[in-house]
Each structure stands twice: as C-alpha cells, then as structure tokens.
Amino acid sequence: MRRRGSACWIFSALFALGAGATSARAAPRPVTASRPLYLTRGEYLVGYDLRTPPPPDAAGIPVRVPLRLGIGAPSAGTDRRWVRFEFQLGVSRAREHIVYLPYVSPNAAVYLDGIYIGKSDGYGEPQTDSWNFPVYIHVPAALARAGRHQLLVELVPRRRAVTELGPVWVGTNEALLPLYRRQQWLQVTGVEVVTLLVGAIGTLAGVLWVRRRQETLFGLFALSCGIWTIRNAQFFVVHAHSLFYFGVITDAALVWLVAVLYRLSFRVLGQRFPRFERALFGYALLVTIAMLAVGRTHRFVVTAAGYGALLPVGIAFQVYLTRATLRTPTVLSVLLWLAAMITSLSGAYDLLLMLEWIPWPGSYLMPYSSLFYAVTVGWALIDQFVRTHTEYEHLNVALDTRVRERERALKKQYERSAQFERERAVAAERDRILRDMHDGLGLQLITARRLIEKAEHPDHQIASVLDEAIDELRIAIDSMKPTVNDLLVMLGNLRYRLEPRLKAAGISLHWNVADAPEAIRLRPAEVTEITRIVQEICSNAIKHSGATEMSLSVHCPVPNSVGITITDNGCGFDVAAARNGEGLASMRRRAHHIGALLTIESRVAGTRIALTLPAGS
Amino acid sequence: MPIAVAIVEDDAVLSERYHELIACAGDMRLEWTASGVAAALQRLGTAVPDVLLVDLGLPDGSGLEVIRAAKARRPECEVMVVSVFGDEEHVVAAIGAGASGYLLKDALADSFLGTIRELRAGGSPISPSIARIILNLARPPGGSPQGAEPSECDLAEREQEILSLVAKGFNFQEIGRLLGISNNTVKTHIYRIYRKLSVHSRGEAVFEATRLGLLDL
C-alpha cells in the first residue's frame, strides 16, 4: 500500500498534514546493548531546506514521528526537509551500533553529530523510489562513543508524493538486526516471493488459455495475475526507468485489477453483466488516460478521484459476492470470495496502519492478498486438470461400454442375417432337390412303372429306365456334396459310373481334359446342370448312336468360362426333327437355366455338341 | 484255394444277395456273416477271412471298429467297405482305418465279384471324388510347405500326380499312358496311397472333420 497512491490513499492525503501536532522535546535516554532506543520525538527544522546538514543549533519545532509532510510542492524535488533527534548513548561494549529507520519515504540520508553515516537505497541523483525499504545504517565506531548525540535525518521530498518518516531505532546490531530482518522480509522479500508465485501461476493459466482459447476463465485468471504482479512491483522495484510511467502503471493497475477481478468473479458465479463490465473497463481506460494526460502536476488528484469513485462500487460488489457465493457455493466461488474478502480486510488494515490506529512498526498486507488469488487460480488449474482427466476416463469407460454393446448388437445382427441366409439357402436347395426329384427321378420311375403295367416291353428296357433313374439319383446326391463346385471331379465321377455301360455298348471314350486347369470352380448349380447335360448326351449316344468312338474335351478359353465339346462317330440324327424331343428340350432348358450356349451339329458321320458357359454368366 | 470272404451287414436282403453271389462264384467261399459290431468282433476272434465286407452304419456301432480289429489280427486281410453313393467321406475314413477297397451297394453282380478279385490281385478302386478328398488331405488348402505342420499323409510327387489325374476323370490306362508307366504300376501306386492313408491317418478325425464340414473337400 503506497502512501502516494492506493485505495486508502485518499485518507492518508486528508490526514497527512495533521500529523506531528503534538510537541514534546525528545528526552535523551541512554542506550544499552539489550535495550535499543526507540525515538519517536524529534524536532522539525522549519525553514531549513538546504542539502547540507544544518548547524547543531538550527531552530526546530518539536514533532512526533511518524511524521507526514504532505504532498510535495511542485518544486519539491530541489529542496530538503530535516528532522533532528537527540539521544544519549551509554557505555557499551558492543562493537557495532546501528541507526535503523523502519519506514522513510521516499528517500533519506542520516547524519550523526553532523557527519554523514548512511542513506536509503534510492537516495542520489536522480532520486529513485525506495519508499518501502527499511534503512539500516552502521554507525562508525569512532562516532559511537558514550554521551549525548544528535541525529539528523535529511528527507528528500518528491513532487506529488507524501514525504514520511517513521520512528527511529538506535541500538546495537544484535538487538536491531532481527527487527530489521523481520521488517525487510515482511515488506520486501515476502512480497517478492508472493509476486513471483502469482506471476508463475498466472503464466501457467495464460499458457493454458493460449492453447485453449475457449477457456476464457483462464485468460481472466492470467490477466488478473499479471496485473497483480505489476501492482505488487511498486513494493520492491527501486530503480524504475521512468518513475512517472512506473507510477502511472502501478497506480492504474488497481483500477484494471478491479475490472478484471469483477468480471472473473461474475464468470466463476456463472453470471454476466456485460454493460457493467464494459463500463468498468471503460472507466479503467479513462482513469489511465487521465493519469497520463494530466502529467505530474495533477496526477495525484486524478488518482485520488479514480480510486475514490470505486469505493462504493467495491462495497456493493463485496455484498453481491457474499450473497451470490452463499447461493451457489462451489469451491472456486468460495475461494474467490475468500480472496476478495482478504483483499478488503488487508486493505482496511493497511488503511488503519497508515492512519496510525495500529501502532508502528507495521507492514502493508495488501500485496499478500494476491497470494489468495494465486491459490484460487492454482486450484482452478488443478481442478480443471483433474476434472478433464476424470471426464476423459469416464468417457473412455462409456465409449468402451458402447463399443461392446455395439459389437454385441452387430454380432446379434450378423447372426440373425447369417441365420436368415442359411435358411434361405436351405429353402432354395430344398426347392431345387424337390424339382430334380419330381422332374427327373419321379418321371423316370413313372415311366418304368408304365412300362411294367403295359407289360409288353422287354425287361432290358425297364432296366435301362431304372438305370437312368439311379444315375439321376446319383447326380442329385452328388450335387449336395462339398466337391460339387469342381467341374472336372463331377464329370470324372460321371465317367467313372458310365464307363462300364459305355464299354458294354462298345464305345470307347477319349477323355481330353489334360490341358484343362486342375480345378475348374463353378457355381454348384452350373456344375450340376452341365453334368446332367453331359449325362444326357452320353446316354443318348449309348442308346441311339451306334458309335464306337466318343470324345469329351474341356477347355477354358478365359478364366471362369468353360467350353465342353462332345463328339461321336455314330449315325447322327436330324436335329430339326429332334428339336421337340424331350431329351434335347430338357438339355436346352438346362443350358438356358445357367446361361450356357448349346450348339448341336449332327450328320451321318457323327454328332458334335458344344456347350459354352461364358464367364460371369 | 478259394478266397475266404466274410460279411458284416445288418440289411438281411443285401446280406442274402452277397451270400448268393459268393455261393455262385467258384473261386470264393463264405467264411461267416455277422449283422453287428459285437457279433463281427466275436467272429473275428475265431477266423479272419481273406476279404472282409463291412457296412459302416451298423446298429450297434461303427464298422470302422471292425476294420481296425480285422487289420490288427491279420494285416493281409483285405477290407472292402460297402458304400452307397455320396458316401466318399466315409469311404476315405474307412481307408484311414485300413480298408483298401469299397463296393457300391447297387453294384451289378459281375462288378461285385470283379471288385473282390481285383482287390485280391492288389487293385484298389478309386473314384475322382475320393482322389480329390485324399489330395486335399495331403495338401491342406493354403498350407505353406515351410514350417507347416506335417500334413495328414505325405504323398510322393508321383502319387499326387496320379491322384490329380484320377480327380480329373482319367482312368488307369490313360494315366499310365500320360505318365509313361504301366497300368499295373498305377494300381500299385493307388494301393500304396491307401496304405499310407491308413498308416498316417487319424481316420476318426478325418471322418469327424468331413462330417462337420471343417475340411474343405
């Protein structure tokens, strides 16, 4: 919390000039090794503003520290203020004596008995900003003698900045070093650590947002962390390149921070107030532009007004946030509420500290409240990570289950369709067998029976009809076997069966299949029909041709097509006259059924029958 | 010395017919007949014939059992399976069990006696379908020669060649001519193939596999 610019600044400005009204002469006190001196009463050297230390008897009015000298005049950069303390050093064995200023702003140099002994870090030309750093000065041994001493603090006011001096400690190194270290850690190192953490977590959130732009919450987290980092920088940055712009940036950061944190809180609560949010950002922009525009001269007023206007908004927001969090208490909203609450409380503490309602020395706490925002962001990051992973795992499990269900359904469906296909195939096969039995075997048996009934036919004729019936039955049975799609095996089987009958009829059959492929694979229906046609041809030749030589040749002009040629040297027949005969008709019907071409040429010298089954028929 | 024939057949009509046919043949005599596995095994205990006719589908068991028992008692006993058409898988299973011939139930009289005489002379019948089944057993479809399990029976190249030609419908004379060997040599090869099948075959397994449609024949 910086006195020249903060939410509480307006109050400090109001009360600044009222300090130091009490007057009391500093009562010299002896210092011992165990008890350091705590100087709160001094003299303000009125009217002396040179850079050289004043003479010991320069006139002063008694003041009480902490001392505020208010806003420096426009020309304040050139003149100095001096405060004088007197104290008594007792006889001490301590080798090192210390003058310790826990709080001095913006810069100071210290003289003991008119001799310069040390300064704040930012003291010099040009003056820089070391307002937040405690000043720890070793007293040269020669000066630390027992007796009365005069301590001079040279304050270096800056334009538009409050010049302040806290109480002064004088004592031994052993006694003061722990105090100094504690103060240094609380005011500077701790803030640095917190700010580093906030910056790191903000960077994480920012990288996440860059990778996944739809995660706007993390964009806002990153932005707020970034602004906190800038805001906190004023507590430990001493040598800014330009104190003016650094001041503008750190001062304006608070307004921007308010705009971002409010929007962030609304998002976490699942709310949207677009006009109000836009108005806040517009306001932040306006304040920033105003700060830059008015320059050094009136920036103080602009900053005071800019912060002041936010006070009622801030109170209203805190009330809203509390009620909204009570309505939907998620971990994130509760953390955010806590962070906002801690920020408010630490702001109030800082204000009270500044107004001296809390005794010195104290440290500003508001930068530490950024830690709670960092925790909130960190928790949101972890929560997001855990949730994403859990969802991913659930999704995997769900997906697995669905895949399995789908597999089961598909399997069932496949089984159903396979079952259907099987039933269909069985039905088709049954139809075919029934047709074969009825048209072939049935017909032949009826013929045989009629022959027996008429009883005028010789037995051998009946035997021949029964032979045909048995042949027909064999083909029907063969057609149900797995080898049925191998044409040559089926023709071979036919030959194997017919051979004795051919031999009996005096026919020698030449089997010209040597050049054909080893296995001619056709559809079962095609093989069966071709076999029947060949059987019909052979049985016709046995019965009618009187041939002595017969030849069967099989060739495959192109893959999946097959040509069969059967010739004999028998008496032949009149193709035109036989056209309507049952044997030829059934051969043609069978050929047509499988899309094959049947050509019959018959002369006195013999018969030639060619059957061609084109590919893809 | 007439050929001693025994018959294991549960169909009385068929059994009677075989009986008559053998009685008429001068060079054969009927040793005994049985109508079931148990009876056959009992008969085999007393006399193992030169030629045994076995029906596979017996009321009290499989004819394969009878075949194995006969071959175990007297290896030179020739077993003929009585078969119906469309029964090639059973025939091959029977060959695996030790049969070296088969006979169709509806065979003509002279064919019946001729087959028995032929068998005694070392000639086993083989149809294209049976040749194809044996070939498929010897060369499982898609089986690679390297690293593959030894097949059901390892046929020599010449034997495979002969089986291929049989499967294409060629008869023994034609095969002999095509390969430049004698008719008898072809017969010897076929006989040897049958023996190999019975030595190497897991007859029952082959039978089961074909029955279940596991083997692509």
Coordinates of N, CA and C in Angstrom, one line a residue, chain A residues 312-500:
Chain A
P312 N -17.5 2.9 -3.3 CA -18.9 2.4 -3.1 C -19.1 1.2 -4.0
V313 N -18.6 1.2 -5.2 CA -18.7 0.1 -6.1 C -18.2 -1.2 -5.4
G314 N -17.0 -1.0 -4.8 CA -16.3 -2.1 -4.2 C -17.1 -2.7 -3.0
I315 N -17.7 -1.8 -2.3 CA -18.5 -2.3 -1.1 C -19.8 -3.0 -1.7
A316 N -20.4 -2.5 -2.7 CA -21.6 -3.1 -3.3 C -21.2 -4.5 -3.8
F317 N -20.0 -4.6 -4.5 CA -19.6 -5.8 -5.1 C -19.3 -6.9 -4.0
Q318 N -18.7 -6.4 -2.9 CA -18.4 -7.4 -1.8 C -19.7 -8.0 -1.3
V319 N -20.7 -7.1 -1.1 CA -22.0 -7.6 -0.7 C -22.6 -8.6 -1.7
Y320 N -22.6 -8.2 -2.9 CA -23.1 -9.1 -4.0 C -22.4 -10.4 -4.0
L321 N -21.1 -10.3 -3.9 CA -20.3 -11.6 -4.0 C -20.6 -12.5 -2.8
T322 N -20.8 -11.9 -1.6 CA -21.1 -12.7 -0.5 C -22.4 -13.5 -0.7
R323 N -23.4 -12.7 -1.1 CA -24.7 -13.3 -1.3 C -24.7 -14.4 -2.4
A324 N -24.1 -14.0 -3.5 CA -24.0 -15.0 -4.7 C -23.3 -16.2 -4.3
T325 N -22.2 -16.1 -3.5 CA -21.4 -17.3 -3.1 C -22.3 -18.2 -2.1
L326 N -23.1 -17.5 -1.3 CA -23.9 -18.3 -0.4 C -25.0 -19.1 -1.2
R327 N -25.4 -18.5 -2.3 CA -26.4 -19.1 -3.2 C -25.8 -20.3 -3.9
T328 N -24.7 -20.1 -4.5 CA -24.0 -21.2 -5.3 C -22.6 -21.4 -4.7
P329 N -22.5 -22.1 -3.6 CA -21.2 -22.3 -3.0 C -20.3 -23.4 -3.6
T330 N -19.6 -23.1 -4.7 CA -18.7 -24.0 -5.2 C -17.3 -23.8 -4.6
V331 N -16.4 -24.7 -4.7 CA -15.1 -24.5 -4.1 C -14.4 -23.2 -4.7
L332 N -14.6 -23.1 -6.0 CA -13.9 -22.0 -6.7 C -14.6 -20.6 -6.2
S333 N -15.9 -20.6 -6.2 CA -16.5 -19.3 -5.8 C -16.2 -19.0 -4.3
V334 N -16.1 -20.0 -3.5 CA -15.8 -19.7 -2.1 C -14.4 -19.2 -2.0
L335 N -13.4 -19.9 -2.7 CA -12.0 -19.4 -2.7 C -11.9 -18.0 -3.2
L336 N -12.7 -17.7 -4.2 CA -12.7 -16.3 -4.8 C -13.2 -15.3 -3.8
W337 N -14.3 -15.7 -3.2 CA -14.9 -14.8 -2.2 C -13.9 -14.6 -1.0
L338 N -13.2 -15.7 -0.6 CA -12.2 -15.5 0.4 C -11.1 -14.6 0.0
A339 N -10.7 -14.7 -1.2 CA -9.6 -13.8 -1.7 C -10.1 -12.4 -1.7
A340 N -11.3 -12.2 -2.2 CA -11.8 -10.8 -2.2 C -11.9 -10.2 -0.8
M341 N -12.4 -11.1 0.1 CA -12.6 -10.7 1.5 C -11.3 -10.3 2.1
I342 N -10.3 -11.2 1.9 CA -8.9 -11.0 2.4 C -8.4 -9.7 1.9
T343 N -8.6 -9.4 0.6 CA -8.1 -8.2 0.0 C -8.7 -7.0 0.7
S344 N -10.0 -7.1 0.9 CA -10.7 -6.0 1.5 C -10.2 -5.7 3.0
L345 N -10.1 -6.9 3.7 CA -9.6 -6.8 5.1 C -8.2 -6.2 5.2
S346 N -7.3 -6.8 4.3 CA -5.9 -6.3 4.3 C -5.9 -4.8 3.9
G347 N -6.7 -4.4 3.0 CA -6.8 -3.0 2.6 C -7.2 -2.2 3.8
A348 N -8.2 -2.7 4.5 CA -8.6 -1.9 5.7 C -7.5 -1.8 6.7
Y349 N -6.8 -3.0 6.9 CA -5.7 -3.0 7.9 C -4.6 -2.0 7.5
D350 N -4.3 -2.0 6.2 CA -3.3 -1.0 5.7 C -3.7 0.4 5.9
L351 N -5.0 0.6 5.7 CA -5.6 2.0 6.0 C -5.4 2.4 7.4
L352 N -5.8 1.5 8.3 CA -5.6 1.7 9.7 C -4.2 1.9 10.1
L353 N -3.3 1.1 9.5 CA -1.9 1.3 9.8 C -1.4 2.7 9.4
M354 N -1.9 3.1 8.2 CA -1.5 4.4 7.7 C -2.0 5.5 8.6
L355 N -3.2 5.3 9.1 CA -3.8 6.3 10.0 C -3.3 6.2 11.4
E356 N -2.3 5.3 11.6 CA -1.7 5.1 12.9 C -2.7 4.6 14.0
W357 N -3.8 4.0 13.5 CA -4.7 3.4 14.5 C -4.1 2.0 14.9
I358 N -3.2 1.6 14.1 CA -2.5 0.4 14.5 C -1.0 0.9 14.7
P359 N -0.5 0.5 15.9 CA 0.8 1.1 16.3 C 2.0 0.6 15.3
W360 N 2.9 1.5 15.1 CA 4.1 1.2 14.3 C 5.0 0.2 15.1
P361 N 5.9 -0.5 14.6 CA 6.1 -0.6 13.1 C 5.1 -1.7 12.6
G362 N 4.6 -1.4 11.5 CA 3.7 -2.4 10.8 C 4.0 -2.6 9.4
S363 N 3.4 -3.6 8.8 CA 3.7 -3.8 7.3 C 2.4 -3.8 6.6
Y364 N 2.5 -3.4 5.3 CA 1.3 -3.4 4.5 C 1.0 -4.9 4.1
L365 N -0.2 -5.2 4.1 CA -0.6 -6.6 3.9 C -1.2 -6.9 2.5
M366 N -1.7 -5.7 1.9 CA -2.5 -5.9 0.7 C -1.7 -6.7 -0.4
P367 N -0.4 -6.5 -0.6 CA 0.2 -7.4 -1.6 C 0.1 -8.8 -1.3
Y368 N 0.0 -9.2 0.0 CA -0.2 -10.6 0.3 C -1.5 -11.2 -0.1
S369 N -2.5 -10.3 -0.2 CA -3.8 -10.8 -0.6 C -3.8 -11.4 -2.0
S370 N -2.8 -10.9 -2.8 CA -2.7 -11.5 -4.2 C -2.4 -13.0 -4.1
L371 N -1.7 -13.4 -3.0 CA -1.4 -14.8 -2.8 C -2.7 -15.7 -2.9
F372 N -3.8 -15.1 -2.3 CA -5.0 -15.9 -2.2 C -5.7 -16.0 -3.6
Y373 N -5.5 -15.0 -4.4 CA -5.9 -15.1 -5.8 C -5.1 -16.1 -6.5
A374 N -3.8 -16.2 -6.2 CA -2.9 -17.2 -6.9 C -3.4 -18.6 -6.5
V375 N -3.7 -18.7 -5.2 CA -4.2 -20.0 -4.7 C -5.5 -20.4 -5.5
T376 N -6.4 -19.4 -5.6 CA -7.6 -19.7 -6.3 C -7.4 -20.1 -7.8
V377 N -6.5 -19.4 -8.4 CA -6.1 -19.8 -9.8 C -5.5 -21.2 -9.9
G378 N -4.6 -21.4 -8.9 CA -3.9 -22.7 -8.9 C -4.9 -23.8 -8.7
W379 N -5.9 -23.6 -7.8 CA -6.9 -24.6 -7.5 C -7.7 -24.8 -8.8
A380 N -8.1 -23.7 -9.5 CA -8.9 -23.8 -10.7 C -8.1 -24.6 -11.7
L381 N -6.8 -24.4 -11.8 CA -6.0 -25.2 -12.8 C -6.0 -26.7 -12.5
I382 N -5.8 -26.9 -11.2 CA -5.7 -28.4 -10.8 C -7.1 -29.0 -11.0
D383 N -8.1 -28.2 -10.6 CA -9.5 -28.7 -10.7 C -9.8 -29.1 -12.1
Q384 N -9.4 -28.1 -13.0 CA -9.6 -28.3 -14.5 C -8.9 -29.6 -14.9
F385 N -7.7 -29.8 -14.5 CA -6.9 -30.9 -14.9 C -7.5 -32.2 -14.4
V386 N -7.9 -32.2 -13.1 CA -8.5 -33.4 -12.5 C -9.8 -33.7 -13.2
R387 N -10.6 -32.7 -13.4 CA -11.9 -32.9 -14.0 C -11.8 -33.4 -15.4
T388 N -10.9 -32.8 -16.2 CA -10.7 -33.2 -17.5 C -10.3 -34.7 -17.6
H389 N -9.4 -35.1 -16.7 CA -8.9 -36.5 -16.7 C -10.0 -37.4 -16.3
T390 N -10.8 -37.0 -15.2 CA -11.9 -37.9 -14.8 C -12.9 -38.0 -15.9
E391 N -13.2 -36.9 -16.5 CA -14.2 -37.0 -17.6 C -13.7 -37.9 -18.8
Y392 N -12.4 -37.7 -19.0 CA -11.8 -38.5 -20.1 C -11.9 -40.0 -19.8
E393 N -11.6 -40.3 -18.5 CA -11.7 -41.7 -18.1 C -13.1 -42.2 -18.2
H394 N -14.0 -41.4 -17.7 CA -15.4 -41.8 -17.8 C -15.8 -42.0 -19.2
L395 N -15.4 -41.1 -20.0 CA -15.7 -41.1 -21.4 C -15.2 -42.4 -22.0
N396 N -13.9 -42.7 -21.6 CA -13.3 -44.0 -22.1 C -14.1 -45.2 -21.8
V397 N -14.5 -45.2 -20.5 CA -15.3 -46.3 -20.0 C -16.6 -46.4 -20.7
A398 N -17.2 -45.2 -20.9 CA -18.5 -45.2 -21.6 C -18.4 -45.6 -23.0
L399 N -17.3 -45.1 -23.6 CA -17.0 -45.5 -25.0 C -16.8 -47.0 -25.2
D400 N -16.0 -47.5 -24.2 CA -15.8 -48.9 -24.2 C -17.1 -49.7 -24.1
T401 N -17.9 -49.3 -23.2 CA -19.2 -50.0 -23.0 C -20.0 -49.9 -24.3
R402 N -20.0 -48.7 -24.9 CA -20.8 -48.5 -26.1 C -20.3 -49.4 -27.2
V403 N -18.9 -49.4 -27.3 CA -18.3 -50.3 -28.4 C -18.7 -51.7 -28.2
R404 N -18.7 -52.1 -26.9 CA -19.0 -53.5 -26.6 C -20.5 -53.8 -26.9
E405 N -21.3 -52.8 -26.5 CA -22.7 -53.0 -26.8 C -23.0 -53.1 -28.3
R406 N -22.3 -52.2 -29.0 CA -22.5 -52.1 -30.5 C -22.0 -53.5 -31.1
E407 N -20.8 -53.9 -30.5 CA -20.3 -55.2 -31.0 C -21.3 -56.3 -30.8
R408 N -21.9 -56.3 -29.6 CA -22.9 -57.4 -29.3 C -24.0 -57.3 -30.3
A409 N -24.5 -56.0 -30.5 CA -25.7 -55.8 -31.4 C -25.3 -56.3 -32.8
L410 N -24.1 -55.9 -33.2 CA -23.7 -56.2 -34.6 C -23.6 -57.8 -34.7
K411 N -23.1 -58.4 -33.6 CA -22.9 -59.8 -33.7 C -24.3 -60.5 -33.8
K412 N -25.2 -60.0 -33.0 CA -26.6 -60.5 -33.0 C -27.2 -60.3 -34.4
Q413 N -26.9 -59.1 -34.9 CA -27.5 -58.8 -36.2 C -26.9 -59.7 -37.3
Y414 N -25.5 -59.9 -37.1 CA -24.9 -60.8 -38.1 C -25.4 -62.2 -38.0
E415 N -25.6 -62.6 -36.7 CA -26.1 -64.0 -36.5 C -27.5 -64.1 -37.1
R416 N -28.3 -63.1 -36.9 CA -29.6 -63.1 -37.5 C -29.6 -63.2 -39.0
S417 N -28.7 -62.4 -39.6 CA -28.7 -62.3 -41.0 C -28.0 -63.6 -41.6
A418 N -27.0 -64.2 -40.8 CA -26.4 -65.4 -41.2 C -27.5 -66.5 -41.2
Q419 N -28.2 -66.5 -40.1 CA -29.3 -67.5 -39.9 C -30.3 -67.4 -41.1
F420 N -30.7 -66.2 -41.3 CA -31.6 -65.9 -42.4 C -31.1 -66.4 -43.8
E421 N -29.7 -66.1 -43.9 CA -29.1 -66.5 -45.2 C -29.1 -68.0 -45.3
R422 N -28.7 -68.7 -44.2 CA -28.7 -70.2 -44.1 C -30.1 -70.7 -44.5
E423 N -31.1 -70.1 -43.8 CA -32.5 -70.6 -44.1 C -32.9 -70.4 -45.5
R424 N -32.5 -69.3 -46.1 CA -32.8 -69.0 -47.4 C -32.1 -70.0 -48.4
A425 N -30.8 -70.3 -48.0 CA -30.0 -71.2 -48.9 C -30.7 -72.6 -48.8
V426 N -31.0 -73.0 -47.5 CA -31.6 -74.3 -47.3 C -32.9 -74.4 -48.1
A427 N -33.7 -73.3 -48.0 CA -35.0 -73.4 -48.8 C -34.8 -73.5 -50.3
A428 N -33.8 -72.7 -50.8 CA -33.5 -72.8 -52.2 C -33.1 -74.2 -52.6
E429 N -32.2 -74.8 -51.7 CA -31.7 -76.1 -52.0 C -32.8 -77.1 -52.0
R430 N -33.7 -77.0 -51.0 CA -34.8 -77.9 -50.9 C -35.7 -77.8 -52.2
D431 N -35.9 -76.6 -52.6 CA -36.7 -76.4 -53.8 C -36.1 -77.1 -55.0
R432 N -34.8 -76.9 -55.1 CA -34.0 -77.5 -56.2 C -34.1 -79.0 -56.2
I433 N -33.9 -79.6 -55.0 CA -33.9 -81.0 -54.9 C -35.3 -81.6 -55.2
L434 N -36.3 -80.9 -54.7 CA -37.7 -81.3 -55.0 C -38.0 -81.3 -56.5
R435 N -37.5 -80.2 -57.1 CA -37.7 -80.1 -58.6 C -37.0 -81.3 -59.3
D436 N -35.8 -81.5 -58.9 CA -35.0 -82.6 -59.5 C -35.7 -83.9 -59.3
M437 N -36.1 -84.2 -58.1 CA -36.8 -85.4 -57.8 C -38.0 -85.6 -58.6
H438 N -38.8 -84.5 -58.7 CA -40.0 -84.5 -59.4 C -39.9 -84.7 -60.9
D439 N -39.0 -83.8 -61.4 CA -38.9 -83.8 -62.9 C -38.0 -85.0 -63.4
G440 N -37.0 -85.3 -62.6 CA -36.1 -86.3 -63.1 C -36.5 -87.7 -62.6
L441 N -36.1 -88.0 -61.4 CA -36.3 -89.3 -60.8 C -37.7 -89.7 -60.8
G442 N -38.6 -88.8 -60.4 CA -40.0 -89.1 -60.4 C -40.6 -89.5 -61.7
L443 N -40.2 -88.7 -62.7 CA -40.6 -89.0 -64.1 C -40.2 -90.4 -64.6
Q444 N -38.9 -90.6 -64.3 CA -38.3 -91.9 -64.7 C -39.0 -93.1 -64.1
L445 N -39.2 -93.0 -62.8 CA -39.9 -94.1 -62.1 C -41.3 -94.3 -62.6
I446 N -42.0 -93.1 -62.9 CA -43.3 -93.3 -63.5 C -43.3 -94.0 -64.9
T447 N -42.3 -93.6 -65.6 CA -42.1 -94.2 -66.9 C -41.9 -95.8 -66.8
A448 N -41.0 -96.1 -65.8 CA -40.7 -97.5 -65.6 C -42.0 -98.3 -65.2
R449 N -42.8 -97.6 -64.3 CA -44.0 -98.2 -63.8 C -45.0 -98.5 -65.0
R450 N -45.0 -97.4 -65.9 CA -45.9 -97.5 -67.0 C -45.5 -98.7 -67.9
L451 N -44.2 -98.8 -68.1 CA -43.6 -99.9 -68.9 C -44.0 -101.2 -68.3
I452 N -43.9 -101.3 -67.0 CA -44.2 -102.6 -66.4 C -45.7 -102.9 -66.5
E453 N -46.6 -101.8 -66.3 CA -48.0 -102.0 -66.4 C -48.4 -102.6 -67.8
K454 N -47.8 -101.9 -68.8 CA -48.1 -102.4 -70.2 C -47.6 -103.8 -70.5
A455 N -46.6 -104.1 -69.8 CA -46.0 -105.5 -69.8 C -45.7 -106.0 -71.1
E456 N -45.6 -105.1 -72.2 CA -45.2 -105.6 -73.5 C -43.8 -105.2 -73.8
H457 N -43.1 -104.6 -72.8 CA -41.7 -104.2 -73.1 C -40.7 -105.2 -72.5
P458 N -39.6 -105.4 -73.2 CA -38.7 -106.4 -72.7 C -38.0 -105.8 -71.4
D459 N -37.6 -106.7 -70.5 CA -37.0 -106.3 -69.2 C -35.9 -105.4 -69.4
H460 N -35.1 -105.6 -70.4 CA -33.9 -104.7 -70.5 C -34.2 -103.3 -70.7
Q461 N -35.4 -103.0 -71.3 CA -35.8 -101.6 -71.5 C -36.2 -101.0 -70.1
I462 N -36.9 -101.9 -69.3 CA -37.2 -101.4 -67.9 C -35.9 -101.2 -67.1
A463 N -35.0 -102.1 -67.3 CA -33.7 -102.0 -66.5 C -33.0 -100.7 -66.9
S464 N -33.1 -100.4 -68.2 CA -32.4 -99.2 -68.7 C -33.1 -97.9 -68.1
V465 N -34.4 -97.9 -68.1 CA -35.1 -96.8 -67.4 C -34.7 -96.7 -66.0
L466 N -34.6 -97.8 -65.3 CA -34.2 -97.8 -63.9 C -32.8 -97.3 -63.7
D467 N -31.9 -97.8 -64.6 CA -30.5 -97.3 -64.6 C -30.5 -95.8 -64.7
E468 N -31.2 -95.2 -65.6 CA -31.3 -93.8 -65.7 C -31.8 -93.1 -64.4
A469 N -32.8 -93.8 -63.9 CA -33.3 -93.2 -62.6 C -32.2 -93.2 -61.5
I470 N -31.4 -94.3 -61.5 CA -30.4 -94.4 -60.5 C -29.3 -93.3 -60.8
D471 N -28.9 -93.2 -62.1 CA -28.0 -92.2 -62.5 C -28.4 -90.8 -62.0
E472 N -29.7 -90.5 -62.3 CA -30.3 -89.2 -61.9 C -30.2 -89.0 -60.4
L473 N -30.4 -90.1 -59.7 CA -30.3 -90.0 -58.2 C -28.9 -89.7 -57.8
R474 N -28.0 -90.4 -58.5 CA -26.5 -90.1 -58.1 C -26.2 -88.7 -58.3
I475 N -26.6 -88.1 -59.5 CA -26.2 -86.7 -59.7 C -26.9 -85.8 -58.7
A476 N -28.1 -86.2 -58.3 CA -28.8 -85.4 -57.3 C -28.1 -85.4 -56.0
I477 N -27.6 -86.6 -55.6 CA -26.8 -86.7 -54.4 C -25.5 -86.0 -54.5
D478 N -24.8 -86.3 -55.6 CA -23.5 -85.6 -55.8 C -23.7 -84.1 -55.7
S479 N -24.8 -83.6 -56.2 CA -25.0 -82.1 -56.2 C -25.1 -81.5 -54.8
M480 N -25.2 -82.4 -53.8 CA -25.3 -81.9 -52.4 C -24.0 -82.0 -51.7
K481 N -23.0 -82.4 -52.4 CA -21.7 -82.6 -51.7 C -20.7 -81.4 -51.9
P482 N -19.8 -81.3 -51.0 CA -18.9 -80.1 -51.0 C -18.1 -80.0 -52.3
T483 N -17.8 -81.2 -52.9 CA -16.9 -81.1 -54.1 C -17.7 -80.7 -55.3
V484 N -19.0 -80.3 -55.1 CA -19.9 -80.1 -56.2 C -19.4 -78.9 -57.1
N485 N -18.6 -78.0 -56.6 CA -18.2 -76.9 -57.4 C -17.0 -77.2 -58.3
D486 N -16.5 -78.4 -58.2 CA -15.3 -78.8 -59.1 C -15.8 -79.6 -60.3
L487 N -15.9 -78.9 -61.4 CA -16.5 -79.5 -62.6 C -15.8 -80.8 -63.0
L488 N -14.5 -80.8 -63.0 CA -13.8 -82.0 -63.5 C -14.0 -83.2 -62.6
V489 N -14.1 -83.0 -61.3 CA -14.3 -84.1 -60.4 C -15.7 -84.7 -60.7
M490 N -16.7 -83.8 -60.9 CA -18.1 -84.2 -61.2 C -18.2 -84.9 -62.5
L491 N -17.5 -84.4 -63.5 CA -17.5 -85.1 -64.8 C -16.8 -86.4 -64.7
G492 N -15.7 -86.4 -63.9 CA -14.9 -87.6 -63.7 C -15.8 -88.7 -63.0
N493 N -16.5 -88.3 -62.0 CA -17.4 -89.2 -61.3 C -18.4 -89.8 -62.3
L494 N -19.0 -88.9 -63.2 CA -19.9 -89.4 -64.1 C -19.3 -90.4 -65.1
R495 N -18.1 -90.1 -65.5 CA -17.4 -91.1 -66.4 C -17.2 -92.4 -65.7
Y496 N -16.7 -92.3 -64.4 CA -16.4 -93.4 -63.6 C -17.7 -94.4 -63.5
R497 N -18.8 -93.8 -63.4 CA -20.1 -94.5 -63.4 C -20.5 -95.1 -64.7
L498 N -20.3 -94.2 -65.7 CA -20.8 -94.6 -67.1 C -19.9 -95.6 -67.8
E499 N -18.7 -95.6 -67.4 CA -17.6 -96.4 -68.1 C -18.1 -97.8 -68.4
P500 N -18.6 -98.6 -67.4 CA -19.0 -99.9 -67.7 C -20.1 -100.0 -68.8

